PDB file of C-alpha atoms and ligand atoms in Angstrom:
ATOM      1  CA  UNK A  23      88.474  98.814 115.680  1.00 43.00           C
ATOM      2  CA  UNK A  24      91.418  97.607 114.822  1.00 44.00           C
ATOM      3  CA  UNK A  25      92.605  96.404 111.824  1.00 52.00           C
ATOM      4  CA  UNK A  26      91.846  92.213 112.610  1.00 45.00           C
ATOM      5  CA  UNK A  27      88.440  92.919 113.766  1.00 53.00           C
ATOM      6  CA  UNK A  28      87.519  95.332 110.968  1.00 76.00           C
ATOM      7  CA  UNK A  29      88.297  92.834 107.932  1.00 85.00           C
ATOM      8  CA  UNK A  30      87.032  89.475 107.690  1.00 89.00           C
ATOM      9  CA  UNK A  31      89.446  86.480 107.344  1.00 91.00           C
ATOM     10  CA  UNK A  32      88.496  85.526 103.566  1.00 96.00           C
ATOM     11  CA  UNK A  33      91.015  85.159 101.088  1.00 97.00           C
ATOM     12  CA  UNK A  34      90.213  86.594  97.955  1.00 98.00           C
ATOM     13  CA  UNK A  35      92.323  85.814  94.559  1.00 98.00           C
ATOM     14  CA  UNK A  36      92.152  88.070  91.682  1.00 98.00           C
ATOM     15  CA  UNK A  37      93.865  88.506  88.469  1.00 98.00           C
ATOM     16  CA  UNK A  38      94.084  88.382  84.678  1.00 98.00           C
ATOM     17  CA  UNK A  39      92.377  85.215  82.702  1.00 97.00           C
ATOM     18  CA  UNK A  40      94.908  82.287  82.904  1.00 95.00           C
ATOM     19  CA  UNK A  41      97.391  83.372  86.058  1.00 97.00           C
ATOM     20  CA  UNK A  42      96.115  80.395  88.222  1.00 95.00           C
ATOM     21  CA  UNK A  43      92.853  81.557  90.147  1.00 97.00           C
ATOM     22  CA  UNK A  44      91.397  78.487  90.319  1.00 95.00           C
ATOM     23  CA  UNK A  45      94.078  76.514  90.989  1.00 95.00           C
ATOM     24  CA  UNK A  46      95.512  77.850  93.718  1.00 98.00           C
ATOM     25  CA  UNK A  47      91.822  78.971  95.130  1.00 97.00           C
ATOM     26  CA  UNK A  48      91.272  74.616  95.085  1.00 97.00           C
ATOM     27  CA  UNK A  49      94.895  74.280  96.969  1.00 97.00           C
ATOM     28  CA  UNK A  50      94.041  77.005  99.303  1.00 98.00           C
ATOM     29  CA  UNK A  51      90.782  75.476  99.995  1.00 97.00           C
ATOM     30  CA  UNK A  52      92.419  72.017 100.424  1.00 97.00           C
ATOM     31  CA  UNK A  53      95.259  73.011 102.602  1.00 96.00           C
ATOM     32  CA  UNK A  54      92.881  74.899 105.182  1.00 95.00           C
ATOM     33  CA  UNK A  55      89.597  73.721 104.351  1.00 95.00           C
ATOM     34  CA  UNK A  56      87.919  76.848 104.097  1.00 95.00           C
ATOM     35  CA  UNK A  57      84.732  76.502 101.433  1.00 95.00           C
ATOM     36  CA  UNK A  58      85.529  77.490  98.301  1.00 96.00           C
ATOM     37  CA  UNK A  59      83.557  80.246  96.253  1.00 96.00           C
ATOM     38  CA  UNK A  60      84.400  80.623  92.552  1.00 96.00           C
ATOM     39  CA  UNK A  61      81.920  83.345  91.549  1.00 97.00           C
ATOM     40  CA  UNK A  62      82.105  82.564  87.607  1.00 96.00           C
ATOM     41  CA  UNK A  63      81.240  78.707  89.098  1.00 96.00           C
ATOM     42  CA  UNK A  64      78.322  80.453  91.532  1.00 96.00           C
ATOM     43  CA  UNK A  65      76.789  82.713  88.207  1.00 97.00           C
ATOM     44  CA  UNK A  66      76.711  79.744  86.065  1.00 97.00           C
ATOM     45  CA  UNK A  67      75.066  77.254  88.658  1.00 97.00           C
ATOM     46  CA  UNK A  68      72.567  80.451  89.374  1.00 95.00           C
ATOM     47  CA  UNK A  69      71.565  81.106  85.917  1.00 94.00           C
ATOM     48  CA  UNK A  70      72.085  77.515  84.628  1.00 96.00           C
ATOM     49  CA  UNK A  71      74.128  78.749  81.732  1.00 96.00           C
ATOM     50  CA  UNK A  72      77.736  78.555  80.814  1.00 95.00           C
ATOM     51  CA  UNK A  73      79.544  81.932  80.897  1.00 96.00           C
ATOM     52  CA  UNK A  74      80.173  82.345  77.037  1.00 94.00           C
ATOM     53  CA  UNK A  75      76.111  81.559  76.695  1.00 96.00           C
ATOM     54  CA  UNK A  76      75.656  84.141  78.998  1.00 96.00           C
ATOM     55  CA  UNK A  77      77.732  86.478  77.213  1.00 96.00           C
ATOM     56  CA  UNK A  78      76.558  85.255  73.914  1.00 95.00           C
ATOM     57  CA  UNK A  79      72.726  85.599  75.209  1.00 97.00           C
ATOM     58  CA  UNK A  80      72.922  88.769  77.612  1.00 95.00           C
ATOM     59  CA  UNK A  81      75.739  90.349  77.171  1.00 96.00           C
ATOM     60  CA  UNK A  82      78.835  91.505  78.825  1.00 96.00           C
ATOM     61  CA  UNK A  83      77.229  94.142  80.898  1.00 96.00           C
ATOM     62  CA  UNK A  84      74.625  91.829  82.351  1.00 96.00           C
ATOM     63  CA  UNK A  85      77.651  89.424  83.137  1.00 97.00           C
ATOM     64  CA  UNK A  86      78.958  92.155  85.164  1.00 96.00           C
ATOM     65  CA  UNK A  87      75.764  92.826  86.739  1.00 96.00           C
ATOM     66  CA  UNK A  88      75.722  89.167  88.123  1.00 96.00           C
ATOM     67  CA  UNK A  89      79.346  89.444  89.137  1.00 97.00           C
ATOM     68  CA  UNK A  90      78.428  92.723  91.640  1.00 97.00           C
ATOM     69  CA  UNK A  91      75.276  90.957  92.609  1.00 97.00           C
ATOM     70  CA  UNK A  92      77.249  87.820  93.847  1.00 96.00           C
ATOM     71  CA  UNK A  93      79.856  89.861  95.201  1.00 96.00           C
ATOM     72  CA  UNK A  94      76.764  91.801  97.557  1.00 96.00           C
ATOM     73  CA  UNK A  95      75.646  88.221  98.535  1.00 95.00           C
ATOM     74  CA  UNK A  96      79.230  87.065  99.673  1.00 94.00           C
ATOM     75  CA  UNK A  97      79.787  90.297 101.752  1.00 92.00           C
ATOM     76  CA  UNK A  98      76.277  89.498 103.560  1.00 91.00           C
ATOM     77  CA  UNK A  99      77.572  85.969 104.902  1.00 86.00           C
ATOM     78  CA  UNK A 100      78.849  86.838 108.513  1.00 76.00           C
ATOM     79  CA  UNK A 101      80.447  83.208 108.649  1.00 81.00           C
ATOM     80  CA  UNK A 102      83.841  84.723 107.019  1.00 81.00           C
ATOM     81  CA  UNK A 103      86.579  82.064 106.407  1.00 92.00           C
ATOM     82  CA  UNK A 104      86.216  81.373 102.604  1.00 96.00           C
ATOM     83  CA  UNK A 105      88.546  81.097 100.030  1.00 97.00           C
ATOM     84  CA  UNK A 106      86.916  83.547  97.325  1.00 97.00           C
ATOM     85  CA  UNK A 107      88.019  83.276  93.657  1.00 97.00           C
ATOM     86  CA  UNK A 108      86.921  85.924  90.967  1.00 98.00           C
ATOM     87  CA  UNK A 109      86.723  86.203  87.044  1.00 97.00           C
ATOM     88  CA  UNK A 110      89.773  88.428  85.430  1.00 98.00           C
ATOM     89  CA  UNK A 111      87.500  91.295  84.657  1.00 98.00           C
ATOM     90  CA  UNK A 112      85.858  91.595  88.219  1.00 98.00           C
ATOM     91  CA  UNK A 113      87.773  94.701  89.003  1.00 98.00           C
ATOM     92  CA  UNK A 114      86.464  96.361  85.663  1.00 98.00           C
ATOM     93  CA  UNK A 115      83.819  98.361  88.149  1.00 97.00           C
ATOM     94  CA  UNK A 116      84.826 100.371  90.849  1.00 97.00           C
ATOM     95  CA  UNK A 117      82.007  99.376  92.978  1.00 96.00           C
ATOM     96  CA  UNK A 118      83.455  95.877  92.739  1.00 97.00           C
ATOM     97  CA  UNK A 119      86.870  96.994  93.943  1.00 97.00           C
ATOM     98  CA  UNK A 120      85.494  98.404  97.009  1.00 96.00           C
ATOM     99  CA  UNK A 121      83.189  95.329  98.043  1.00 95.00           C
ATOM    100  CA  UNK A 122      86.554  93.190  97.006  1.00 97.00           C
ATOM    101  CA  UNK A 123      88.862  95.322  99.282  1.00 95.00           C
ATOM    102  CA  UNK A 124      86.347  95.042 102.053  1.00 93.00           C
ATOM    103  CA  UNK A 125      86.209  91.074 101.835  1.00 95.00           C
ATOM    104  CA  UNK A 126      89.305  90.217 103.395  1.00 95.00           C
ATOM    105  CA  UNK A 127      92.908  89.667 101.994  1.00 96.00           C
ATOM    106  CA  UNK A 128      92.962  90.215  98.303  1.00 98.00           C
ATOM    107  CA  UNK A 129      96.019  88.498  96.536  1.00 98.00           C
ATOM    108  CA  UNK A 130      96.814  89.286  93.024  1.00 98.00           C
ATOM    109  CA  UNK A 131      97.689  86.317  90.871  1.00 98.00           C
ATOM    110  CA  UNK A 132      99.473  87.872  87.598  1.00 98.00           C
ATOM    111  CA  UNK A 133     101.708  86.152  85.101  1.00 98.00           C
ATOM    112  CA  UNK A 134     104.177  87.706  81.958  1.00 97.00           C
ATOM    113  CA  UNK A 135     101.742  88.115  78.692  1.00 96.00           C
ATOM    114  CA  UNK A 136     103.286  85.403  76.854  1.00 96.00           C
ATOM    115  CA  UNK A 137     102.288  82.623  79.872  1.00 96.00           C
ATOM    116  CA  UNK A 138      98.552  84.060  79.657  1.00 96.00           C
ATOM    117  CA  UNK A 139      98.619  83.733  75.788  1.00 95.00           C
ATOM    118  CA  UNK A 140     100.096  80.249  76.220  1.00 94.00           C
ATOM    119  CA  UNK A 141      98.057  79.174  78.777  1.00 93.00           C
ATOM    120  CA  UNK A 142      94.489  80.848  77.662  1.00 94.00           C
ATOM    121  CA  UNK A 143      94.974  79.527  74.094  1.00 91.00           C
ATOM    122  CA  UNK A 144      94.469  75.712  75.108  1.00 82.00           C
ATOM    123  CA  UNK A 145      90.795  76.243  75.745  1.00 78.00           C
ATOM    124  CA  UNK A 146      87.899  78.397  73.999  1.00 77.00           C
ATOM    125  CA  UNK A 147      85.565  78.903  77.410  1.00 82.00           C
ATOM    126  CA  UNK A 148      86.644  82.338  77.499  1.00 90.00           C
ATOM    127  CA  UNK A 149      84.447  85.174  75.429  1.00 90.00           C
ATOM    128  CA  UNK A 150      86.656  87.793  75.653  1.00 92.00           C
ATOM    129  CA  UNK A 151      89.708  85.853  73.991  1.00 92.00           C
ATOM    130  CA  UNK A 152      87.693  83.668  71.805  1.00 88.00           C
ATOM    131  CA  UNK A 153      88.618  85.508  68.678  1.00 87.00           C
ATOM    132  CA  UNK A 154      91.808  85.333  65.820  1.00 89.00           C
ATOM    133  CA  UNK A 155      93.045  88.571  67.547  1.00 92.00           C
ATOM    134  CA  UNK A 156      93.326  87.147  71.595  1.00 93.00           C
ATOM    135  CA  UNK A 157      97.319  88.134  71.581  1.00 95.00           C
ATOM    136  CA  UNK A 158      96.395  92.065  70.670  1.00 96.00           C
ATOM    137  CA  UNK A 159      93.248  91.811  73.053  1.00 96.00           C
ATOM    138  CA  UNK A 160      95.307  90.278  76.385  1.00 97.00           C
ATOM    139  CA  UNK A 161      97.541  93.201  75.784  1.00 97.00           C
ATOM    140  CA  UNK A 162      94.919  95.540  75.647  1.00 97.00           C
ATOM    141  CA  UNK A 163      92.927  94.340  78.602  1.00 98.00           C
ATOM    142  CA  UNK A 164      96.026  94.128  80.858  1.00 98.00           C
ATOM    143  CA  UNK A 165      97.414  97.370  80.017  1.00 98.00           C
ATOM    144  CA  UNK A 166      93.615  98.860  80.990  1.00 98.00           C
ATOM    145  CA  UNK A 167      93.017  96.755  84.079  1.00 98.00           C
ATOM    146  CA  UNK A 168      96.636  96.016  85.631  1.00 98.00           C
ATOM    147  CA  UNK A 169      96.039 100.022  87.552  1.00 98.00           C
ATOM    148  CA  UNK A 170      92.921  98.214  88.807  1.00 98.00           C
ATOM    149  CA  UNK A 171      94.323  95.023  90.028  1.00 98.00           C
ATOM    150  CA  UNK A 172      97.493  97.137  92.027  1.00 98.00           C
ATOM    151  CA  UNK A 173      94.563  99.181  93.813  1.00 98.00           C
ATOM    152  CA  UNK A 174      92.506  96.189  94.722  1.00 98.00           C
ATOM    153  CA  UNK A 175      95.243  94.082  96.060  1.00 98.00           C
ATOM    154  CA  UNK A 176      97.248  94.048  99.406  1.00 97.00           C
ATOM    155  CA  UNK A 177      99.490  91.076  97.855  1.00 98.00           C
ATOM    156  CA  UNK A 178     100.760  90.548  94.293  1.00 98.00           C
ATOM    157  CA  UNK A 179     102.090  86.826  93.269  1.00 98.00           C
ATOM    158  CA  UNK A 180     103.702  85.912  89.943  1.00 97.00           C
ATOM    159  CA  UNK A 181     103.025  82.932  89.340  1.00 97.00           C
ATOM    160  CA  UNK A 182     105.044  81.531  86.682  1.00 95.00           C
ATOM    161  CA  UNK A 183     106.953  78.457  87.370  1.00 93.00           C
ATOM    162  CA  UNK A 184     106.156  78.132  90.576  1.00 96.00           C
ATOM    163  CA  UNK A 185     103.466  75.443  91.479  1.00 96.00           C
ATOM    164  CA  UNK A 186     100.077  75.914  93.029  1.00 96.00           C
ATOM    165  CA  UNK A 187     101.584  74.080  96.486  1.00 96.00           C
ATOM    166  CA  UNK A 188     104.365  76.948  96.152  1.00 97.00           C
ATOM    167  CA  UNK A 189     102.435  79.972  95.456  1.00 98.00           C
ATOM    168  CA  UNK A 190      99.445  78.539  98.457  1.00 98.00           C
ATOM    169  CA  UNK A 191     102.147  78.416 101.155  1.00 98.00           C
ATOM    170  CA  UNK A 192     103.525  81.821 100.251  1.00 97.00           C
ATOM    171  CA  UNK A 193      99.936  83.335 100.471  1.00 98.00           C
ATOM    172  CA  UNK A 194      99.205  81.396 103.257  1.00 97.00           C
ATOM    173  CA  UNK A 195     102.567  83.029 105.765  1.00 97.00           C
ATOM    174  CA  UNK A 196     101.250  86.585 104.057  1.00 97.00           C
ATOM    175  CA  UNK A 197      98.046  86.090 104.998  1.00 97.00           C
ATOM    176  CA  UNK A 198      98.730  84.982 108.385  1.00 95.00           C
ATOM    177  CA  UNK A 199     100.795  87.692 108.717  1.00 95.00           C
ATOM    178  CA  UNK A 200      98.176  90.300 107.352  1.00 96.00           C
ATOM    179  CA  UNK A 201      95.190  88.896 110.031  1.00 93.00           C
ATOM    180  CA  UNK A 202      97.452  89.029 112.809  1.00 92.00           C
ATOM    181  CA  UNK A 203      99.074  92.464 112.560  1.00 87.00           C
ATOM    182  CA  UNK A 204      96.842  95.498 113.593  1.00 63.00           C
ATOM    183  CA  UNK A 205      97.269  98.405 111.430  1.00 66.00           C
TER     184      UNK A 205
HETATM  185  C1  S3P B   5      86.647  87.468  82.394  1.00 70.51           C
HETATM  186  C2  S3P B   5      87.361  86.222  82.863  1.00 70.51           C
HETATM  187  C3  S3P B   5      86.980  84.884  83.118  1.00 70.51           C
HETATM  188  C4  S3P B   5      85.249  84.956  83.078  1.00 70.51           C
HETATM  189  C5  S3P B   5      84.222  85.922  81.883  1.00 70.51           C
HETATM  190  C6  S3P B   5      85.173  87.157  81.689  1.00 70.51           C
HETATM  191  C7  S3P B   5      87.369  88.585  82.280  1.00 70.51           C
HETATM  192  O1  S3P B   5      87.015  84.143  84.410  1.00 70.51           O
HETATM  193  O2  S3P B   5      84.733  86.047  84.265  1.00 70.51           O
HETATM  194  O3  S3P B   5      85.013  84.932  80.754  1.00 70.51           O
HETATM  195  O4  S3P B   5      86.696  89.649  81.677  1.00 70.51           O
HETATM  196  O5  S3P B   5      88.667  88.648  82.188  1.00 70.51           O
HETATM  197  P1  S3P B   5      88.735  83.618  84.296  1.00 70.51           P
HETATM  198  O6  S3P B   5      89.681  84.659  84.720  1.00 70.51           O
HETATM  199  O7  S3P B   5      88.605  82.623  85.483  1.00 70.51           O
HETATM  200  O8  S3P B   5      89.506  83.139  83.094  1.00 70.51           O
END
């Protein structure tokens, strides 16, 4: 089996909070017409609760279970060609990293720590950063997670200073190359 046949033609966006996954996901969806699946939104809709409420009422580990369940659900879909946008912590579990890698072309969106702090401090919807020591939290989580993003991704893209349409163009070109060149 060659590379083209073995990997579904989905584009999967991973990366830390505030690195532009949702914005770039919407741009790719508009450009390609592929269905956009935002795992955080799917979880919120399925549970009828905001992510912050799930964290508060059921805990982070329950939220991680929902993420893994959603990845399994998406993996079962045979009609590929989706843009899959994920939450920043999805790479924490080894099981999720393996599932992501098999789902399609995995793009890691990243940005410098200062940019992440600046972007995430504008809203309070992220339970893990909703504390006075958010800056230290970002730093610690980035250090812990970077090796996991690196291990999971086929491509790394720095989003600082670029517009979403510029990012989408680069990602589309790389994805096209990936899907059309056997390993
Ligand atoms: C999380 C990131 C969030 C959301 C939840 C946990 C994380 O998604 O899934 O608050 O652990 O990094 P975004 O990366 O879209 O903010």
